[in-house]
JSON list of C-alpha atoms in Angstrom, two decimals:
[
{"chain": "A", "resi": 21, "resn": "MET", "atom": "CA", "xyz": [-0.03, 0.27, -0.03]},
{"chain": "A", "resi": 22, "resn": "LEU", "atom": "CA", "xyz": [2.64, 2.43, 0.86]},
{"chain": "A", "resi": 23, "resn": "THR", "atom": "CA", "xyz": [4.86, 1.56, -2.26]},
{"chain": "A", "resi": 24, "resn": "THR", "atom": "CA", "xyz": [1.48, 2.03, -4.00]},
{"chain": "A", "resi": 25, "resn": "THR", "atom": "CA", "xyz": [0.99, 5.63, -2.68]},
{"chain": "A", "resi": 26, "resn": "LEU", "atom": "CA", "xyz": [4.63, 6.19, -3.14]},
{"chain": "A", "resi": 27, "resn": "LEU", "atom": "CA", "xyz": [4.53, 5.81, -7.02]},
{"chain": "A", "resi": 28, "resn": "ALA", "atom": "CA", "xyz": [1.46, 7.68, -6.91]},
{"chain": "A", "resi": 29, "resn": "ALA", "atom": "CA", "xyz": [2.90, 11.10, -5.72]},
{"chain": "A", "resi": 30, "resn": "ALA", "atom": "CA", "xyz": [6.11, 10.34, -8.06]},
{"chain": "A", "resi": 31, "resn": "GLU", "atom": "CA", "xyz": [4.44, 10.18, -11.31]},
{"chain": "A", "resi": 32, "resn": "GLU", "atom": "CA", "xyz": [1.75, 12.78, -9.89]},
{"chain": "A", "resi": 33, "resn": "PRO", "atom": "CA", "xyz": [3.79, 16.30, -9.82]},
{"chain": "A", "resi": 34, "resn": "GLN", "atom": "CA", "xyz": [1.37, 18.14, -8.54]},
{"chain": "A", "resi": 35, "resn": "ARG", "atom": "CA", "xyz": [-0.39, 18.62, -5.28]},
{"chain": "A", "resi": 36, "resn": "GLY", "atom": "CA", "xyz": [-4.24, 17.92, -5.19]},
{"chain": "A", "resi": 37, "resn": "TRP", "atom": "CA", "xyz": [-6.99, 19.20, -2.89]},
{"chain": "A", "resi": 38, "resn": "GLY", "atom": "CA", "xyz": [-6.93, 15.74, 0.24]},
{"chain": "A", "resi": 39, "resn": "GLY", "atom": "CA", "xyz": [-4.95, 17.64, 2.75]},
{"chain": "A", "resi": 40, "resn": "PRO", "atom": "CA", "xyz": [-7.10, 20.48, 2.45]},
{"chain": "A", "resi": 41, "resn": "ILE", "atom": "CA", "xyz": [-10.63, 19.00, 1.98]},
{"chain": "A", "resi": 42, "resn": "ALA", "atom": "CA", "xyz": [-9.42, 16.88, 4.46]},
{"chain": "A", "resi": 43, "resn": "LEU", "atom": "CA", "xyz": [-8.66, 19.02, 7.53]},
{"chain": "A", "resi": 44, "resn": "GLY", "atom": "CA", "xyz": [-11.55, 21.17, 6.19]},
{"chain": "A", "resi": 45, "resn": "ILE", "atom": "CA", "xyz": [-13.67, 18.33, 7.06]},
{"chain": "A", "resi": 46, "resn": "VAL", "atom": "CA", "xyz": [-12.05, 17.56, 10.64]},
{"chain": "A", "resi": 47, "resn": "VAL", "atom": "CA", "xyz": [-12.28, 21.34, 11.68]},
{"chain": "A", "resi": 48, "resn": "VAL", "atom": "CA", "xyz": [-16.38, 20.99, 10.84]},
{"chain": "A", "resi": 49, "resn": "VAL", "atom": "CA", "xyz": [-16.45, 17.74, 12.89]},
{"chain": "A", "resi": 50, "resn": "TRP", "atom": "CA", "xyz": [-14.34, 19.42, 15.96]},
{"chain": "A", "resi": 51, "resn": "ILE", "atom": "CA", "xyz": [-17.73, 22.27, 15.68]},
{"chain": "A", "resi": 52, "resn": "ALA", "atom": "CA", "xyz": [-19.98, 20.29, 15.32]},
{"chain": "A", "resi": 53, "resn": "GLY", "atom": "CA", "xyz": [-18.47, 18.24, 18.22]},
{"chain": "A", "resi": 54, "resn": "ALA", "atom": "CA", "xyz": [-18.14, 20.86, 20.24]},
{"chain": "A", "resi": 55, "resn": "THR", "atom": "CA", "xyz": [-21.87, 22.17, 19.51]},
{"chain": "A", "resi": 56, "resn": "LEU", "atom": "CA", "xyz": [-23.50, 19.25, 20.27]},
{"chain": "A", "resi": 57, "resn": "HIS", "atom": "CA", "xyz": [-21.19, 18.93, 23.81]},
{"chain": "A", "resi": 58, "resn": "ASP", "atom": "CA", "xyz": [-22.11, 22.69, 24.41]},
{"chain": "A", "resi": 59, "resn": "TRP", "atom": "CA", "xyz": [-26.23, 21.30, 23.89]},
{"chain": "A", "resi": 60, "resn": "TRP", "atom": "CA", "xyz": [-25.77, 18.60, 25.58]},
{"chain": "A", "resi": 61, "resn": "MET", "atom": "CA", "xyz": [-23.98, 20.16, 29.12]},
{"chain": "A", "resi": 62, "resn": "ARG", "atom": "CA", "xyz": [-27.29, 23.63, 29.12]},
{"chain": "A", "resi": 63, "resn": "THR", "atom": "CA", "xyz": [-29.69, 20.29, 28.53]},
{"chain": "A", "resi": 64, "resn": "ARG", "atom": "CA", "xyz": [-28.76, 18.54, 31.80]},
{"chain": "A", "resi": 65, "resn": "GLY", "atom": "CA", "xyz": [-27.90, 21.64, 33.58]},
{"chain": "A", "resi": 66, "resn": "LEU", "atom": "CA", "xyz": [-24.10, 21.84, 33.87]},
{"chain": "A", "resi": 67, "resn": "PRO", "atom": "CA", "xyz": [-23.47, 24.57, 32.57]},
{"chain": "A", "resi": 68, "resn": "SER", "atom": "CA", "xyz": [-19.58, 25.89, 31.59]},
{"chain": "A", "resi": 69, "resn": "PRO", "atom": "CA", "xyz": [-17.84, 26.75, 35.11]},
{"chain": "A", "resi": 70, "resn": "THR", "atom": "CA", "xyz": [-16.65, 29.69, 33.21]},
{"chain": "A", "resi": 71, "resn": "GLU", "atom": "CA", "xyz": [-20.06, 30.97, 32.32]},
{"chain": "A", "resi": 72, "resn": "GLY", "atom": "CA", "xyz": [-20.79, 33.98, 33.99]},
{"chain": "A", "resi": 73, "resn": "ASP", "atom": "CA", "xyz": [-17.22, 34.68, 35.63]},
{"chain": "A", "resi": 74, "resn": "ASP", "atom": "CA", "xyz": [-16.63, 38.11, 34.68]},
{"chain": "A", "resi": 75, "resn": "PRO", "atom": "CA", "xyz": [-12.55, 38.26, 33.98]},
{"chain": "A", "resi": 76, "resn": "ASP", "atom": "CA", "xyz": [-11.67, 41.71, 34.75]},
{"chain": "A", "resi": 77, "resn": "ILE", "atom": "CA", "xyz": [-12.09, 40.30, 38.73]},
{"chain": "A", "resi": 78, "resn": "SER", "atom": "CA", "xyz": [-10.18, 37.69, 40.19]},
{"chain": "A", "resi": 79, "resn": "VAL", "atom": "CA", "xyz": [-10.51, 37.08, 44.20]},
{"chain": "A", "resi": 80, "resn": "ASN", "atom": "CA", "xyz": [-7.51, 35.38, 45.74]},
{"chain": "A", "resi": 81, "resn": "ALA", "atom": "CA", "xyz": [-8.27, 32.72, 48.83]},
{"chain": "A", "resi": 82, "resn": "GLN", "atom": "CA", "xyz": [-7.68, 34.35, 52.14]},
{"chain": "A", "resi": 83, "resn": "VAL", "atom": "CA", "xyz": [-8.64, 30.77, 53.22]},
{"chain": "A", "resi": 84, "resn": "SER", "atom": "CA", "xyz": [-8.26, 27.36, 52.28]},
{"chain": "A", "resi": 85, "resn": "ALA", "atom": "CA", "xyz": [-9.96, 24.51, 53.07]},
{"chain": "A", "resi": 86, "resn": "VAL", "atom": "CA", "xyz": [-8.64, 22.26, 56.39]},
{"chain": "A", "resi": 87, "resn": "SER", "atom": "CA", "xyz": [-8.40, 18.92, 56.83]},
{"chain": "A", "resi": 88, "resn": "ASP", "atom": "CA", "xyz": [-6.06, 18.05, 59.96]},
{"chain": "A", "resi": 89, "resn": "THR", "atom": "CA", "xyz": [-6.99, 14.33, 60.55]},
{"chain": "A", "resi": 90, "resn": "ASP", "atom": "CA", "xyz": [-3.50, 13.12, 61.60]},
{"chain": "A", "resi": 91, "resn": "ASP", "atom": "CA", "xyz": [-3.99, 12.82, 64.59]},
{"chain": "A", "resi": 92, "resn": "THR", "atom": "CA", "xyz": [-7.64, 10.61, 64.44]},
{"chain": "A", "resi": 93, "resn": "GLY", "atom": "CA", "xyz": [-5.93, 7.90, 63.11]},
{"chain": "A", "resi": 94, "resn": "ARG", "atom": "CA", "xyz": [-4.66, 7.44, 66.66]},
{"chain": "A", "resi": 95, "resn": "ASP", "atom": "CA", "xyz": [-7.08, 7.42, 68.78]},
{"chain": "A", "resi": 96, "resn": "THR", "atom": "CA", "xyz": [-9.62, 4.37, 67.02]},
{"chain": "A", "resi": 97, "resn": "GLY", "atom": "CA", "xyz": [-8.88, 1.54, 65.49]},
{"chain": "A", "resi": 98, "resn": "TRP", "atom": "CA", "xyz": [-8.98, -1.98, 65.03]},
{"chain": "A", "resi": 99, "resn": "TRP", "atom": "CA", "xyz": [-8.13, -2.87, 68.96]},
{"chain": "A", "resi": 100, "resn": "GLY", "atom": "CA", "xyz": [-9.45, -0.83, 70.53]},
{"chain": "A", "resi": 101, "resn": "ARG", "atom": "CA", "xyz": [-9.09, 3.43, 71.04]},
{"chain": "A", "resi": 102, "resn": "LEU", "atom": "CA", "xyz": [-6.89, 5.07, 72.91]},
{"chain": "A", "resi": 103, "resn": "ILE", "atom": "CA", "xyz": [-8.37, 7.04, 76.20]},
{"chain": "A", "resi": 104, "resn": "THR", "atom": "CA", "xyz": [-6.68, 9.22, 78.70]},
{"chain": "A", "resi": 105, "resn": "LEU", "atom": "CA", "xyz": [-6.42, 8.48, 82.23]},
{"chain": "A", "resi": 106, "resn": "PRO", "atom": "CA", "xyz": [-7.23, 11.13, 84.64]},
{"chain": "A", "resi": 107, "resn": "ASP", "atom": "CA", "xyz": [-2.84, 10.74, 85.67]},
{"chain": "A", "resi": 108, "resn": "GLY", "atom": "CA", "xyz": [-2.21, 11.73, 82.19]},
{"chain": "A", "resi": 109, "resn": "ARG", "atom": "CA", "xyz": [-1.63, 8.18, 80.60]},
{"chain": "A", "resi": 110, "resn": "ARG", "atom": "CA", "xyz": [-2.84, 7.49, 77.17]},
{"chain": "A", "resi": 111, "resn": "VAL", "atom": "CA", "xyz": [-3.87, 3.59, 77.48]},
{"chain": "A", "resi": 112, "resn": "ARG", "atom": "CA", "xyz": [-5.51, 1.56, 74.52]},
{"chain": "A", "resi": 113, "resn": "SER", "atom": "CA", "xyz": [-9.38, 0.45, 75.64]},
{"chain": "A", "resi": 114, "resn": "ILE", "atom": "CA", "xyz": [-12.01, -1.89, 73.97]},
{"chain": "A", "resi": 115, "resn": "ALA", "atom": "CA", "xyz": [-14.41, -1.34, 76.68]},
{"chain": "A", "resi": 116, "resn": "PRO", "atom": "CA", "xyz": [-17.51, 0.68, 74.33]},
{"chain": "A", "resi": 117, "resn": "ALA", "atom": "CA", "xyz": [-17.07, 4.27, 76.08]},
{"chain": "A", "resi": 118, "resn": "ALA", "atom": "CA", "xyz": [-17.84, 5.70, 79.13]},
{"chain": "A", "resi": 119, "resn": "VAL", "atom": "CA", "xyz": [-20.40, 8.10, 77.50]},
{"chain": "A", "resi": 120, "resn": "PRO", "atom": "CA", "xyz": [-22.88, 7.57, 75.16]},
{"chain": "A", "resi": 121, "resn": "VAL", "atom": "CA", "xyz": [-22.74, 9.82, 72.30]},
{"chain": "A", "resi": 122, "resn": "ASP", "atom": "CA", "xyz": [-25.59, 11.91, 72.28]},
{"chain": "A", "resi": 123, "resn": "GLU", "atom": "CA", "xyz": [-26.40, 13.93, 68.75]},
{"chain": "A", "resi": 124, "resn": "GLU", "atom": "CA", "xyz": [-27.41, 16.69, 71.53]},
{"chain": "A", "resi": 125, "resn": "GLU", "atom": "CA", "xyz": [-24.65, 16.36, 73.75]},
{"chain": "A", "resi": 126, "resn": "ASP", "atom": "CA", "xyz": [-24.54, 19.46, 76.35]},
{"chain": "A", "resi": 127, "resn": "LEU", "atom": "CA", "xyz": [-21.78, 20.03, 78.41]},
{"chain": "A", "resi": 128, "resn": "ASP", "atom": "CA", "xyz": [-22.16, 21.34, 81.56]},
{"chain": "A", "resi": 129, "resn": "LEU", "atom": "CA", "xyz": [-19.00, 20.28, 83.10]},
{"chain": "A", "resi": 130, "resn": "ASP", "atom": "CA", "xyz": [-20.56, 19.90, 86.67]},
{"chain": "A", "resi": 131, "resn": "GLY", "atom": "CA", "xyz": [-20.00, 22.93, 87.85]},
{"chain": "A", "resi": 132, "resn": "ALA", "atom": "CA", "xyz": [-16.21, 22.27, 87.74]},
{"chain": "A", "resi": 133, "resn": "GLN", "atom": "CA", "xyz": [-16.16, 26.35, 87.00]},
{"chain": "A", "resi": 134, "resn": "ASP", "atom": "CA", "xyz": [-17.64, 29.20, 88.90]},
{"chain": "A", "resi": 135, "resn": "GLU", "atom": "CA", "xyz": [-20.41, 31.03, 87.11]},
{"chain": "A", "resi": 136, "resn": "GLU", "atom": "CA", "xyz": [-18.62, 34.31, 86.20]},
{"chain": "A", "resi": 137, "resn": "GLU", "atom": "CA", "xyz": [-15.92, 32.73, 84.50]},
{"chain": "A", "resi": 138, "resn": "PRO", "atom": "CA", "xyz": [-16.65, 31.48, 81.27]},
{"chain": "A", "resi": 139, "resn": "ALA", "atom": "CA", "xyz": [-15.42, 27.72, 80.71]},
{"chain": "A", "resi": 140, "resn": "THR", "atom": "CA", "xyz": [-11.23, 28.14, 78.02]},
{"chain": "A", "resi": 141, "resn": "ILE", "atom": "CA", "xyz": [-11.36, 26.32, 74.68]},
{"chain": "A", "resi": 142, "resn": "GLU", "atom": "CA", "xyz": [-9.15, 24.23, 76.57]},
{"chain": "A", "resi": 143, "resn": "ASP", "atom": "CA", "xyz": [-11.07, 23.57, 80.42]},
{"chain": "A", "resi": 144, "resn": "VAL", "atom": "CA", "xyz": [-13.75, 22.05, 77.68]},
{"chain": "A", "resi": 145, "resn": "ILE", "atom": "CA", "xyz": [-11.16, 19.74, 75.50]},
{"chain": "A", "resi": 146, "resn": "GLY", "atom": "CA", "xyz": [-9.80, 18.64, 79.21]},
{"chain": "A", "resi": 147, "resn": "THR", "atom": "CA", "xyz": [-13.48, 17.24, 80.14]},
{"chain": "A", "resi": 148, "resn": "MET", "atom": "CA", "xyz": [-14.64, 16.17, 77.48]},
{"chain": "A", "resi": 149, "resn": "LEU", "atom": "CA", "xyz": [-11.11, 14.27, 77.25]},
{"chain": "A", "resi": 150, "resn": "ASP", "atom": "CA", "xyz": [-11.10, 13.33, 80.75]},
{"chain": "A", "resi": 151, "resn": "ARG", "atom": "CA", "xyz": [-14.24, 11.72, 80.09]},
{"chain": "A", "resi": 152, "resn": "GLY", "atom": "CA", "xyz": [-13.32, 9.35, 77.47]},
{"chain": "A", "resi": 153, "resn": "HIS", "atom": "CA", "xyz": [-15.47, 10.76, 74.22]},
{"chain": "A", "resi": 154, "resn": "PRO", "atom": "CA", "xyz": [-14.08, 10.35, 70.69]},
{"chain": "A", "resi": 155, "resn": "TYR", "atom": "CA", "xyz": [-12.29, 12.46, 68.73]},
{"chain": "A", "resi": 156, "resn": "ALA", "atom": "CA", "xyz": [-14.73, 14.04, 66.19]},
{"chain": "A", "resi": 157, "resn": "THR", "atom": "CA", "xyz": [-17.25, 14.71, 69.17]},
{"chain": "A", "resi": 158, "resn": "VAL", "atom": "CA", "xyz": [-14.69, 17.13, 71.04]},
{"chain": "A", "resi": 159, "resn": "VAL", "atom": "CA", "xyz": [-13.91, 18.39, 67.45]},
{"chain": "A", "resi": 160, "resn": "ARG", "atom": "CA", "xyz": [-17.71, 19.13, 66.48]},
{"chain": "A", "resi": 161, "resn": "HIS", "atom": "CA", "xyz": [-17.96, 20.65, 70.58]},
{"chain": "A", "resi": 162, "resn": "VAL", "atom": "CA", "xyz": [-15.54, 22.94, 70.46]},
{"chain": "A", "resi": 163, "resn": "MET", "atom": "CA", "xyz": [-16.50, 24.71, 66.15]},
{"chain": "A", "resi": 164, "resn": "ASP", "atom": "CA", "xyz": [-19.73, 24.29, 68.22]},
{"chain": "A", "resi": 165, "resn": "GLU", "atom": "CA", "xyz": [-19.09, 25.95, 71.37]},
{"chain": "A", "resi": 166, "resn": "PHE", "atom": "CA", "xyz": [-16.96, 28.22, 70.96]},
{"chain": "A", "resi": 167, "resn": "GLU", "atom": "CA", "xyz": [-17.43, 29.01, 67.35]},
{"chain": "A", "resi": 168, "resn": "VAL", "atom": "CA", "xyz": [-14.11, 28.15, 65.50]},
{"chain": "A", "resi": 169, "resn": "SER", "atom": "CA", "xyz": [-12.81, 26.62, 62.58]},
{"chain": "A", "resi": 170, "resn": "GLU", "atom": "CA", "xyz": [-12.35, 23.20, 62.55]},
{"chain": "A", "resi": 171, "resn": "ALA", "atom": "CA", "xyz": [-8.32, 23.61, 61.76]},
{"chain": "A", "resi": 172, "resn": "THR", "atom": "CA", "xyz": [-8.37, 25.26, 65.11]},
{"chain": "A", "resi": 173, "resn": "ALA", "atom": "CA", "xyz": [-10.72, 23.17, 67.19]},
{"chain": "A", "resi": 174, "resn": "LYS", "atom": "CA", "xyz": [-7.79, 20.56, 66.07]},
{"chain": "A", "resi": 175, "resn": "ARG", "atom": "CA", "xyz": [-4.73, 22.71, 67.09]},
{"chain": "A", "resi": 176, "resn": "ARG", "atom": "CA", "xyz": [-6.50, 23.32, 70.44]},
{"chain": "A", "resi": 177, "resn": "ILE", "atom": "CA", "xyz": [-7.31, 19.57, 70.96]},
{"chain": "A", "resi": 178, "resn": "ARG", "atom": "CA", "xyz": [-3.28, 18.42, 69.66]},
{"chain": "A", "resi": 179, "resn": "ASP", "atom": "CA", "xyz": [-2.07, 21.52, 72.22]},
{"chain": "A", "resi": 180, "resn": "VAL", "atom": "CA", "xyz": [-3.78, 20.17, 75.72]},
{"chain": "A", "resi": 181, "resn": "ARG", "atom": "CA", "xyz": [-2.93, 16.55, 74.45]},
{"chain": "A", "resi": 182, "resn": "ALA", "atom": "CA", "xyz": [1.02, 17.53, 74.13]},
{"chain": "A", "resi": 183, "resn": "GLU", "atom": "CA", "xyz": [0.45, 19.54, 78.06]},
{"chain": "A", "resi": 184, "resn": "ARG", "atom": "CA", "xyz": [-0.97, 16.59, 79.26]},
{"chain": "A", "resi": 185, "resn": "ILE", "atom": "CA", "xyz": [2.19, 14.48, 78.12]},
{"chain": "A", "resi": 186, "resn": "ALA", "atom": "CA", "xyz": [4.77, 16.83, 78.79]},
{"chain": "A", "resi": 187, "resn": "ALA", "atom": "CA", "xyz": [2.77, 17.37, 82.51]},
{"chain": "A", "resi": 188, "resn": "ALA", "atom": "CA", "xyz": [2.91, 13.21, 83.08]},
{"chain": "A", "resi": 189, "resn": "SER", "atom": "CA", "xyz": [6.92, 13.43, 81.68]}
]
């Protein structure tokens, strides 16, 4: 086949219209495909992500999404969960949680703080860790109670744990 094509090309000194016609067909097929794709996306309600954006206005992101889950893996696992004892030691426990998990959890701190002095984040975290609450529950409660971000709540939990480990050493 190749030799026949080469012989035909060698015999004919002038170029034909085959190349430009093929390029024209490719362009027409591409435009038709793009038009059909755009029509398909619009009928499904999935417009282009750049549609309606003003190219002159740009917004620099000031905050990035943080999911700091590095220290959740140490709390739970196949062989139980880690709990912090009152003396600061962390041990693995296979017993069910001492405190049942409730969606509408209300921590009164059992009068541990005076009514005049508001509880700090560290106090609430320490109390919840002493009671054996799961890590995710502590994070959610701190975020709701003190109106802080997930990253701030997790950082404060790490700080409280580090202080307890340092105090136990």
